[in-house]
Coordinates of C-alpha atoms in Angstrom, one line a residue:
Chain A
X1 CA 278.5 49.3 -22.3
X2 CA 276.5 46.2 -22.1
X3 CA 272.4 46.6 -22.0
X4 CA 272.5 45.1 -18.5
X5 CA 274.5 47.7 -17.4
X6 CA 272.2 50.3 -18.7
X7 CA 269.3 48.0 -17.3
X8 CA 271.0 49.0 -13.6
X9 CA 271.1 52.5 -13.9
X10 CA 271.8 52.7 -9.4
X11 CA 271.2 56.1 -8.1
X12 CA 268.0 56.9 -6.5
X13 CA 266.4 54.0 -8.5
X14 CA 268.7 51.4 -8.0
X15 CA 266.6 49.3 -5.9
X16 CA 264.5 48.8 -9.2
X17 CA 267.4 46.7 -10.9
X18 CA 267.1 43.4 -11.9
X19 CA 270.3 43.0 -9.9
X20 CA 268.7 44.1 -7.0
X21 CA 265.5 41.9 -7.6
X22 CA 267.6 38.5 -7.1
X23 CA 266.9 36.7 -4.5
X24 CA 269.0 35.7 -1.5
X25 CA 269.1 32.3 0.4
X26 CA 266.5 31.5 2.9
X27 CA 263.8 33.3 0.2
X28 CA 260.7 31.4 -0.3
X29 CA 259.2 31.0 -3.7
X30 CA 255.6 31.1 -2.9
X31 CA 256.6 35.2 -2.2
X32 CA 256.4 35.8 -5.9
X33 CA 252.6 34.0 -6.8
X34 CA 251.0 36.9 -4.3
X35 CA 253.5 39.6 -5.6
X36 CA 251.9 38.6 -8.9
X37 CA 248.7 39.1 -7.5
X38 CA 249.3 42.4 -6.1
X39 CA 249.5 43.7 -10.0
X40 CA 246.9 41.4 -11.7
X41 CA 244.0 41.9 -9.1
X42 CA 244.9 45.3 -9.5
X43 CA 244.7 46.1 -13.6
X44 CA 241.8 43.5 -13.9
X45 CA 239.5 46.1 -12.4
X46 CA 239.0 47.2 -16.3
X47 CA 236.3 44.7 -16.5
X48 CA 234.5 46.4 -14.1
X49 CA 235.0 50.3 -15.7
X50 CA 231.4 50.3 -17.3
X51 CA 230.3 50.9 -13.7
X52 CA 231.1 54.9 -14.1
X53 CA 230.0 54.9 -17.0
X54 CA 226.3 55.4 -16.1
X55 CA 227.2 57.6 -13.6
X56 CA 229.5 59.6 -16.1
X57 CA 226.7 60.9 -17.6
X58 CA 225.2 62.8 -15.2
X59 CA 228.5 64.6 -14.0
X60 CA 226.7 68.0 -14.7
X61 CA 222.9 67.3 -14.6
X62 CA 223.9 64.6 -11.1
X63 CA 220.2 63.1 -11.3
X64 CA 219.9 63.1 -15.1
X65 CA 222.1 63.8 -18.1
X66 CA 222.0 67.2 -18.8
X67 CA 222.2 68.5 -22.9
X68 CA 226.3 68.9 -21.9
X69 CA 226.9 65.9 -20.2
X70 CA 229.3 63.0 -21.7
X71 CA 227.0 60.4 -23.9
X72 CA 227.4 56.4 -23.1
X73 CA 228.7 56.2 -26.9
X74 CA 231.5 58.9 -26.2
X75 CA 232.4 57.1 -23.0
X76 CA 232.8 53.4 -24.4
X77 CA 235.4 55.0 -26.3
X78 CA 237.3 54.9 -22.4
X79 CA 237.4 51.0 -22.3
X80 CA 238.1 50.4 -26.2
X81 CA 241.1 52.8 -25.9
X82 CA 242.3 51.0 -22.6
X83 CA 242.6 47.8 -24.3
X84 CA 244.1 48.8 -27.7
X85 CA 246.9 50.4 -25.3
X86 CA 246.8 47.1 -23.2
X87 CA 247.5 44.8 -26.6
X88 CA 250.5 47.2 -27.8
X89 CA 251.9 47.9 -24.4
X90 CA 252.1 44.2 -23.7
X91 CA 253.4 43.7 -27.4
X92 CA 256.4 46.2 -27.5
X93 CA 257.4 46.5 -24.1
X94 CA 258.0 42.6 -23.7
X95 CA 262.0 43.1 -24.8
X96 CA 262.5 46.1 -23.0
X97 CA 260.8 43.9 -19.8
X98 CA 263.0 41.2 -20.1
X99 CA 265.7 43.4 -19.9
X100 CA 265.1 45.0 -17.0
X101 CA 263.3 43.0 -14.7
X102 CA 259.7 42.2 -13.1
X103 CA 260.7 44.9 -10.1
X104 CA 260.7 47.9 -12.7
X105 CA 258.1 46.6 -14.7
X106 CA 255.6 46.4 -12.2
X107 CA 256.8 49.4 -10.8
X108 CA 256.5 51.7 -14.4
X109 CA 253.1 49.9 -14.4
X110 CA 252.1 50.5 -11.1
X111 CA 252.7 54.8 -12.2
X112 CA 251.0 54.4 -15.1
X113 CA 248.0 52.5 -14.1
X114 CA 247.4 54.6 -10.5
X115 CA 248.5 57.8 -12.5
X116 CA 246.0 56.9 -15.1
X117 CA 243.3 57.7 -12.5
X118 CA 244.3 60.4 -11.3
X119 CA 244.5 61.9 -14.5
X120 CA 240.8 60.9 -15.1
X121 CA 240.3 62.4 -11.7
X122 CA 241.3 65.5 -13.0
X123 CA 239.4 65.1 -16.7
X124 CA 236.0 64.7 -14.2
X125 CA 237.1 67.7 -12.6
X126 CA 237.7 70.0 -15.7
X127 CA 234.9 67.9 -17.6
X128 CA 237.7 67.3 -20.0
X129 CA 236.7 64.0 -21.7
X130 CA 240.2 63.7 -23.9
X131 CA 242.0 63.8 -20.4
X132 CA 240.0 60.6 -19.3
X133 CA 240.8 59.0 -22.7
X134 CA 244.5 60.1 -21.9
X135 CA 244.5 59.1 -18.4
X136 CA 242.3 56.0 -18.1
X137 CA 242.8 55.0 -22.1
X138 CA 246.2 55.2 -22.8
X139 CA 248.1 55.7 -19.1
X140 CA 246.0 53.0 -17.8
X141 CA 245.6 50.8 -20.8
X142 CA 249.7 51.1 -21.0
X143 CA 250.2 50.1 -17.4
X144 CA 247.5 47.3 -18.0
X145 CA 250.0 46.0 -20.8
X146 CA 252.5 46.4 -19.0
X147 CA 251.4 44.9 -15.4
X148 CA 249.7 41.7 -17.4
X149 CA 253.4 40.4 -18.9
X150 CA 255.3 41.4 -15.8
X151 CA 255.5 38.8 -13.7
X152 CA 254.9 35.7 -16.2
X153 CA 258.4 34.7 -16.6
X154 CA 258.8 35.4 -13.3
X155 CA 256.5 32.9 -12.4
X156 CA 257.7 30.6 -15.2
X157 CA 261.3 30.6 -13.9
X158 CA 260.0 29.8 -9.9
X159 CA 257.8 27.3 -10.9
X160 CA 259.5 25.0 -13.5
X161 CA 258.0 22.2 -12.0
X162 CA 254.5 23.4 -12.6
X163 CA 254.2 27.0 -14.4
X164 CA 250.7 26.1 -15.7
X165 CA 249.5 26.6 -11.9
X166 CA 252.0 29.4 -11.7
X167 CA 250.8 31.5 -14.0
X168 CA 247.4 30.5 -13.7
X169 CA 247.3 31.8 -9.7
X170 CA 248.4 35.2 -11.5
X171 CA 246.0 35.2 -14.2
X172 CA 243.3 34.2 -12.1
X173 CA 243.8 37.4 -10.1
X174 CA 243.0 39.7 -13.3
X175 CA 239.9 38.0 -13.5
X176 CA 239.3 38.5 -9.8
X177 CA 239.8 42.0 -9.8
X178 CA 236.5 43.1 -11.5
X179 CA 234.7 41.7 -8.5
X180 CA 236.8 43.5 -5.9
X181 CA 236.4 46.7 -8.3
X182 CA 232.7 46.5 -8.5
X183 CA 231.4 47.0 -5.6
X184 CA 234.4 49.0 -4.3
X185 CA 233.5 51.7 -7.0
X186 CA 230.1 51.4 -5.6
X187 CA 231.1 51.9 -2.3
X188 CA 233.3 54.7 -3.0
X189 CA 230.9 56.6 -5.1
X190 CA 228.0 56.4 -2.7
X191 CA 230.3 57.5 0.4
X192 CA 231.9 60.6 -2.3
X193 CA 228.4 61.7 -3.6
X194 CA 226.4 64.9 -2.7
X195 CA 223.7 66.6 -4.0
X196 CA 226.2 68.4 -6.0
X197 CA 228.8 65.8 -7.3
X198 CA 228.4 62.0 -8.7
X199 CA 231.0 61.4 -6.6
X200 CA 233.1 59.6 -9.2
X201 CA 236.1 62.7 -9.5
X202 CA 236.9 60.9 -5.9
X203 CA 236.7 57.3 -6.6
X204 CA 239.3 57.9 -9.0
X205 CA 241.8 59.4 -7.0
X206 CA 240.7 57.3 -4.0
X207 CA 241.3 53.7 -6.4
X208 CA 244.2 55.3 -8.1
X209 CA 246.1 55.5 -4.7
X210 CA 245.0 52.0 -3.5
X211 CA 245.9 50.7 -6.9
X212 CA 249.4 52.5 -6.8
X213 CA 250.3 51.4 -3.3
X214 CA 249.0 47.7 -4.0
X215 CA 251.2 47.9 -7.0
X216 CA 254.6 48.8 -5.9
X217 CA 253.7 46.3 -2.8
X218 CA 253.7 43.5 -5.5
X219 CA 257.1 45.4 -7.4
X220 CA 258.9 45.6 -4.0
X221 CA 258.5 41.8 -2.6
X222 CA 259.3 40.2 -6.1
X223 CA 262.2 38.4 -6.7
X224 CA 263.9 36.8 -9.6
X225 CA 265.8 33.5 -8.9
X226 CA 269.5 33.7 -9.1
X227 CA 270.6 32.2 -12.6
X228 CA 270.1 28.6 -13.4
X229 CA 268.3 27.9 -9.7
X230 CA 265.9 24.8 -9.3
X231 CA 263.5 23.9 -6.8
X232 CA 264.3 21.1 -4.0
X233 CA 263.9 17.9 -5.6
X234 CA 263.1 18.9 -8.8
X235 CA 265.3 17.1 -11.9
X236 CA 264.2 18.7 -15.5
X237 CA 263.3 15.3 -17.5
X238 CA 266.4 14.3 -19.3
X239 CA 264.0 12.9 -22.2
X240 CA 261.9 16.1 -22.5
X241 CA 258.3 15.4 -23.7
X242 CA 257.3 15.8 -27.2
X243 CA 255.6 19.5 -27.0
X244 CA 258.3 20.5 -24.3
X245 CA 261.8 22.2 -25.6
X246 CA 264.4 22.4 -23.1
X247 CA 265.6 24.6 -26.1
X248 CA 265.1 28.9 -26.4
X249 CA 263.9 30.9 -29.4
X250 CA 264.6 34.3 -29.8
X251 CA 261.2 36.8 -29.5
X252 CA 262.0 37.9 -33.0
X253 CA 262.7 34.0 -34.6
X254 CA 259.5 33.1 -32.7
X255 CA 257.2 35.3 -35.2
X256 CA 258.7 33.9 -38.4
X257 CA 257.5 30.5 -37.0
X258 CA 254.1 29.1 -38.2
X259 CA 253.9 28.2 -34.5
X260 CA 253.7 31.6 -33.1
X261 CA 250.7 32.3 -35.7
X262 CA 249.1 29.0 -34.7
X263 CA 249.0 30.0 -31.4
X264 CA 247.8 33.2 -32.1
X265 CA 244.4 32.2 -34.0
X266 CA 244.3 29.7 -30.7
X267 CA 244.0 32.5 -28.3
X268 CA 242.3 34.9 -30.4
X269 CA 239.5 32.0 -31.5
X270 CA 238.9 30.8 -27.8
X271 CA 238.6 34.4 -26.4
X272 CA 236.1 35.6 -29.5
X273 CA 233.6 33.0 -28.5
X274 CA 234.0 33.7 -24.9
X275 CA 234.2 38.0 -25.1
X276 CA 231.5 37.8 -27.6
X277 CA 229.0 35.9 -25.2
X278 CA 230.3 38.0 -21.9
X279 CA 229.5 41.3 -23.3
X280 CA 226.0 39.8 -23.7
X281 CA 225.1 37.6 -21.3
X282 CA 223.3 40.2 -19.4
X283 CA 220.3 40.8 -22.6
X284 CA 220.8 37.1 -23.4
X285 CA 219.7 35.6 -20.6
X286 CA 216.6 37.7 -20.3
X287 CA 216.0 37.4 -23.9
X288 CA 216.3 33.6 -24.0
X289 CA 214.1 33.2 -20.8
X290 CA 211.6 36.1 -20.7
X291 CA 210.0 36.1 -17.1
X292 CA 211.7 33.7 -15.8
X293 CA 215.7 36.0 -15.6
X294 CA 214.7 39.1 -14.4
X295 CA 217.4 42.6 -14.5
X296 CA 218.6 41.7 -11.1
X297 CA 218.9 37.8 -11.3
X298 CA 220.7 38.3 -15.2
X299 CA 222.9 41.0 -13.2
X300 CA 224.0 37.6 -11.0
X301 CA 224.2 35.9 -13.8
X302 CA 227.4 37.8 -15.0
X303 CA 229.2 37.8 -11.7
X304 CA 228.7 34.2 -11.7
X305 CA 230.1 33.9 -15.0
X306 CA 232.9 36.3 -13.6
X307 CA 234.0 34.1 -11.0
X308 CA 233.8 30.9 -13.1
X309 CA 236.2 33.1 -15.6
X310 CA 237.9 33.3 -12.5
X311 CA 238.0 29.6 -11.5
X312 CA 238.2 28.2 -15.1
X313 CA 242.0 30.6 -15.1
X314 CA 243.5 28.1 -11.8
X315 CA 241.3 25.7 -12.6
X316 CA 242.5 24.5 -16.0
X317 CA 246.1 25.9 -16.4
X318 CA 247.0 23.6 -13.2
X319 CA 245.6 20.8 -15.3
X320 CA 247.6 21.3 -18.3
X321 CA 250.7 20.7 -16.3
X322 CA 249.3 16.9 -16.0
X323 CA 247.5 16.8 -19.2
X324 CA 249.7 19.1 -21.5
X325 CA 248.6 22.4 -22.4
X326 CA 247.7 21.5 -26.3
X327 CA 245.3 18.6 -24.6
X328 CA 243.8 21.4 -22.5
X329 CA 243.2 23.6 -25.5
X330 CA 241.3 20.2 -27.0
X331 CA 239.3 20.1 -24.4
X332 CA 238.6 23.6 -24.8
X333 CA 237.5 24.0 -28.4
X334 CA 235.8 19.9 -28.2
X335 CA 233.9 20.3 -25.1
X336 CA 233.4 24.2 -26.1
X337 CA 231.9 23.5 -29.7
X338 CA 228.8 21.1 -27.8
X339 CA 228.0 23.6 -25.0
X340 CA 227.6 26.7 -27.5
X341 CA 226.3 24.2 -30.0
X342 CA 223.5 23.1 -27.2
X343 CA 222.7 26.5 -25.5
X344 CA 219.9 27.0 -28.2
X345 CA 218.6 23.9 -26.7
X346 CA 218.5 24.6 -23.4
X347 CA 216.5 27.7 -24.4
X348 CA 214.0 25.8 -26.3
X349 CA 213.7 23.9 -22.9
X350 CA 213.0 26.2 -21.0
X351 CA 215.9 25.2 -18.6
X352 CA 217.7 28.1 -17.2
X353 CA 219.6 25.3 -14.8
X354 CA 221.3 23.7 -17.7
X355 CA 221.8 27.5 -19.8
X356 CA 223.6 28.9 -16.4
X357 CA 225.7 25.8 -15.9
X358 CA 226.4 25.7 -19.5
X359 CA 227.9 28.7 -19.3
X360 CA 229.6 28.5 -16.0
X361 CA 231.5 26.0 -18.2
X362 CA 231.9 28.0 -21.3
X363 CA 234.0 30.5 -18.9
X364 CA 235.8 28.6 -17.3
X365 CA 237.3 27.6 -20.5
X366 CA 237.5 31.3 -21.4
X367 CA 239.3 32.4 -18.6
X368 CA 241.4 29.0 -18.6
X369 CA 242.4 29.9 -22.1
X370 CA 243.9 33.2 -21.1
X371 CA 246.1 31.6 -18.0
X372 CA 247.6 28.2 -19.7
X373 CA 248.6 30.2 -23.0
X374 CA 252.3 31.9 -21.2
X375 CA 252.6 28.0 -20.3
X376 CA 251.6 26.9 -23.6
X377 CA 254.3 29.4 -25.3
X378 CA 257.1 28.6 -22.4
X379 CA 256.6 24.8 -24.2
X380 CA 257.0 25.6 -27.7
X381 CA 259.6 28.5 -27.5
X382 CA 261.3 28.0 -24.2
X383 CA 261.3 30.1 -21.1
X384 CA 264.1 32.9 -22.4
X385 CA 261.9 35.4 -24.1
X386 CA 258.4 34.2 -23.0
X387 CA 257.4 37.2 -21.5
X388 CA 258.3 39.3 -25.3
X389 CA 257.0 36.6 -26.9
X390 CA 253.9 36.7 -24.5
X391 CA 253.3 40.3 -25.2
X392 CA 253.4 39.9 -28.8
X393 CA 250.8 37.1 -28.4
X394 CA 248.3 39.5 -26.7
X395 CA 247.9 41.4 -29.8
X396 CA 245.1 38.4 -30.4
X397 CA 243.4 39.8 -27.5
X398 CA 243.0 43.3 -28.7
X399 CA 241.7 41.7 -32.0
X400 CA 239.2 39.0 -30.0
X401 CA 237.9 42.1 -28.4
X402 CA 236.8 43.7 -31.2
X403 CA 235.8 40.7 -33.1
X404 CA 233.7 39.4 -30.2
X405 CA 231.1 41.5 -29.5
X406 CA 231.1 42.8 -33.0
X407 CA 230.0 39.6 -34.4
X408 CA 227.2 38.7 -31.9
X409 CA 225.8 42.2 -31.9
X410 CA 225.7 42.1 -35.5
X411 CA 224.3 39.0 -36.2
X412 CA 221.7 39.4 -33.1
X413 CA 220.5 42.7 -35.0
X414 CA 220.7 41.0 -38.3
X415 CA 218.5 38.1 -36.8
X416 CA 215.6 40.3 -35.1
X417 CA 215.6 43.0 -38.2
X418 CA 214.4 39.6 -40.0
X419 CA 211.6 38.8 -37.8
X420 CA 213.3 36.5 -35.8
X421 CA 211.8 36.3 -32.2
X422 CA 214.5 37.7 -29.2
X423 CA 214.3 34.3 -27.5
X424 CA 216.0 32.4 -30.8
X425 CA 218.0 35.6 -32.1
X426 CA 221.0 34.2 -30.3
X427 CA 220.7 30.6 -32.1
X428 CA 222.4 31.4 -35.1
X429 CA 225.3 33.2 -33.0
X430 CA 225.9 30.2 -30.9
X431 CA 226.2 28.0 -34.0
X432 CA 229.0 30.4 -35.4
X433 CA 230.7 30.4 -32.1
X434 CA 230.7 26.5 -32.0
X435 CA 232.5 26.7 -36.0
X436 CA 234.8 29.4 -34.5
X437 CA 235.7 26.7 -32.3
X438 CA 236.0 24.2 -34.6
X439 CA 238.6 26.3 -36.5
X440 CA 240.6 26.6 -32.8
X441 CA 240.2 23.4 -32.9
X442 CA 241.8 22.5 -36.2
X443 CA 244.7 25.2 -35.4
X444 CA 245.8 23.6 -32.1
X445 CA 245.6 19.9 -33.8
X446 CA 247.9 21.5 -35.9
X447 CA 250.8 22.7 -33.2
X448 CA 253.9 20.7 -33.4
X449 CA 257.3 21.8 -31.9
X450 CA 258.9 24.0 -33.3
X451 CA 261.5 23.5 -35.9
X452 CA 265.7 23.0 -35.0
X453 CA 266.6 25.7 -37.2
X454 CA 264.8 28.4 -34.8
X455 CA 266.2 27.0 -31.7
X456 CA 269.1 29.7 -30.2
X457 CA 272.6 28.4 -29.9
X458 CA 274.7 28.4 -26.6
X459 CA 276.6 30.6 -27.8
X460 CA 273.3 32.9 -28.8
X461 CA 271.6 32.1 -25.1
X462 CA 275.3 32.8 -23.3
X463 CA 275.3 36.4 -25.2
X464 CA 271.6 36.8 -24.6
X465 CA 272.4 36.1 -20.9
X466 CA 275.0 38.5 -20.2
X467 CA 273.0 41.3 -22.2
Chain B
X1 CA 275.5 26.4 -10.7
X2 CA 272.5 24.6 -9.7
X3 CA 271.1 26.5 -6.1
X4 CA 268.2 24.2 -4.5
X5 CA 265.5 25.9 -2.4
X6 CA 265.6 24.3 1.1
X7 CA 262.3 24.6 3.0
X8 CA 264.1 23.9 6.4
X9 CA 266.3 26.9 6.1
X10 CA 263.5 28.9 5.5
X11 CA 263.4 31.4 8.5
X12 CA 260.5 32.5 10.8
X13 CA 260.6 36.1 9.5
X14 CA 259.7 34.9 5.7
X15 CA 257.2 32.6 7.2
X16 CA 255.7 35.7 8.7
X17 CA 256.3 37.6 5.7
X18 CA 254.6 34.9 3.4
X19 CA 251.7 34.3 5.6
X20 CA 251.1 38.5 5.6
X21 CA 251.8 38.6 1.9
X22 CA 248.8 35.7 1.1
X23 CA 246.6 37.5 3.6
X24 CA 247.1 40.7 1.4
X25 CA 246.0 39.3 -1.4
X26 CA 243.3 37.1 0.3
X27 CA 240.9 39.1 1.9
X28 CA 240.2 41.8 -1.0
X29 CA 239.1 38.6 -3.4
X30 CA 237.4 36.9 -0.8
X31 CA 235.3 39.9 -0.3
X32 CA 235.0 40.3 -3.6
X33 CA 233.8 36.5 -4.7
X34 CA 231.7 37.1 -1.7
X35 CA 229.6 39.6 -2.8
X36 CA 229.6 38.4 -6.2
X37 CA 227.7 34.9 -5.1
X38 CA 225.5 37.3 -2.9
X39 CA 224.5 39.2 -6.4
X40 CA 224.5 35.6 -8.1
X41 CA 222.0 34.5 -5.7
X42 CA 219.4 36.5 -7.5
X43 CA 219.4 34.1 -9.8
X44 CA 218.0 31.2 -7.9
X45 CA 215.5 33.1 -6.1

């Protein structure tokens, strides 16, 4: 038996087959962009998580921790454990996804992500921490994995004509979903709280529903195209550019290519300068500007940055489909390496105009970073196994998110334990982001296309096909 | 086979569908960058 045919199991799940997903004439391909964003607006609330986390300490006291309630230390563990399950969800499900098809994908994510509150409904509940690292951490961080890489070559495959925007309109919705989940956790948690209850035990359940029905919206109304479909008008250039194969490589000949790991120390680079900064950008600004950013205006500060993250995701993978996507990432680490090399300056100045636009920019190259990359890989290794390859890729986000904050919170300490003033203990950071760049920099100049040898033969991608 | 998507023989019912499915996704972000600039705000007070 072929693996298609034990992709399309029927029965009671049939509708979930790839078979099942294709669509039929009359079917407009602007369905799947908002199908897309169904999922990502939906997982990207994990930016926002550290919003219980305040309010997870006082489960048992309600208007102070009490000596048994959870510690901030024990509950960061929540988030850390989300995204090492996000990195190796996303990098050993991507076969298995390409398999079966967005529809199933989005659908096991859809479970896993909406049962992964509910389970940390029930860990509030019980007071059982280890069932919130369960449900939240490794449900949730699964499904996040999972969701993230499940509609890219989706998109890819509509959109041949421009999968930079594509993908981008997808990606941009992860980074829009921390500012829906904000203030809906908010929200929720006010109208749930009593004199007896934090009111976060019902957020969860309540966001775990929303989250599971606006998931399986998104798995029911995708669609793949039917096989070798093009869009009206739309001729794939017989002369293919220079960085563009019209050829395949398979997700296992793609890591023994020094292209993959180029790629890799691309993402991973761009994201540690931008992570690193993010987690921070709340105490750097007030730091850097003392009386002049207060709590509430450095609180703005990082949903602006949020929504340029946001805007920099559209923004900039649209571009690369004019510009190429290994021009973009130039402009990324160039234009990146001054604005991190100048933000001491601005501090010195005292201008806290130029610092926020500064880093409005600095994000939206962060965020842009994330959403041209499936393009960047659909370039080099063809659009067959993007979404594996994809997935494997993602592993450079678990390790950014590490590296990140590690670095400036270490060298910040390092800085003030050595009598550096708070206002300038960020200098030396920023400089070391701007050479992290340079090295992203250096790595990209390197990219070239990827070598014949690796390429799949028809006979390879007519096997693949029927698998 | 090479299928070619024709706008014109896209039917009123998908039109509906797409317009429904954009609203979906629409309002919860607008909201959401919404209150975000109102937060941001802060900043240039």
């Amino acid at each position: 038996m072929s693996t298609a045919a034990r992709a399309d199991s029927g029965g009671l799940f049939g509708w979930l087959d790839r078979s099942h997903t294709v669509a039929k004439p009359g079917f407009s391909r602007w369905m799947v962009p908002p199908a897309a964003l169904c999922v990502h607006l939906c997982i990207g609330q994990v930016y926002a998580f550290s919003v219980f986390n305040l309010p997870m300490t006082k489960l048992i006291g309600i208007t102070e921790s009490a000596p048994d309630d959870w510690k901030l230390t024990e509950l960061g563990w929540i988030f850390s454990i989300a995204i090492v399950c996000l990195g190796l969800a996303a990098a050993f499900t991507g076969t298995w996804l390409d398999r079966v098809g967005p529809r199933r994908a989005m659908f096991t994510a859809a479970l896993l992500f909406g049962g992964g509150f509910l389970v940390s409904a029930l860990g509030v509940h019980l007071h059982q921490l280890w069932l919130i690292y369960l449900g939240y951490g490794v449900l949730g961080g699964c499904g996040l994995g999972l969701g993230y890489i499940s509609p890219v070559k989706t998109l890819i495959t509509w959109f041949p004509d421009r999968p930079g925007m594509a993908t981008g309109m997808a990606i941009m919705g992860f980074g829009g979903g921390a500012m829906i989940a904000s203030p809906l956790s908010v929200l929720l948690m006010d109208y749930f709280s009593s004199p007896t209850d934090v009111g976060v035990a019902g957020t969860f359940v309540t966001m775990g529903l929303i989250y599971l029905v606006f998931m399986m919206i998104g798995a029911i109304i995708v669609r793949v195209p039917p096989h070798g479909w093009l869009p009206e008008g739309y001729t794939p250039p017989a002369q293919p550019k220079k960085m563009v194969t019209a050829n395949h490589v398979h997700v296992d000949e793609a890591l023994k290519t020094p292209q993959f790991y180029l790629l890799w120390g691309v993402l991973c680079l761009n994201v540690t300068a931008g992570i690193g900064v993010l987690g921070q950008a709340s105490a750097m600004s007030q730091e850097m500007f003392p009386g002049k950013i207060t709590a509430a205006a450095a609180a703005g500060f990082v949903g602006l940055l949020s929504l340029f993250n946001m805007i920099g995701r559209f923004f900039w993978a649209s571009t690369s489909d004019y510009i190429g996507r290994r021009n973009t990432y130039m402009i990324f680490f160039a234009l990146g390496m001054a604005l991190y090399a100048a933000v001491p300056w601005t501090g010195h100045t005292g201008s806290v105009v130029l610092f926020v636009l500064f880093y409005c920019v600095i994000m939206t190259m962060y965020g842009g970073g994330f959403a041209t990359i499936p393009a960047y890989l659909r370039d080099v290794f063809g659009v067959r196994y993007v979404g594996a390859i994809h997935g494997r890729l993602l592993t450079a986000w678990s390790t950014a998110g590490v590296l990140g904050p590690v670095l400036v919170n270490y060298i910040r300490e390092y800085q003030i334990n050595h009598g550096v003033p708070k206002a300038d203990a960020y200098s030396v950071t920023m400089y070391i982001m701007a050479g992290l760049l340079l090295v992203g920099f250096l790595l990209n100049w390197l990219m070239t296309p990827v070598d014949d040898k690796h390429y799949m033969t028809e006979e390879e991608l007519k096997a693949s096909m029927e698998n | 086979m090479t299928e070619t998507a024709q706008p014109n023989q896209i039917s009123g019912a998908t039109k509906v569908k797409l317009v429904l499915a954009w609203i979906m996704v629409s309002v919860p972000l607008v909201w959401g960058v919404l209150n975000t600039l109102e937060k941001a705000s802060q900043l240039f007070r």
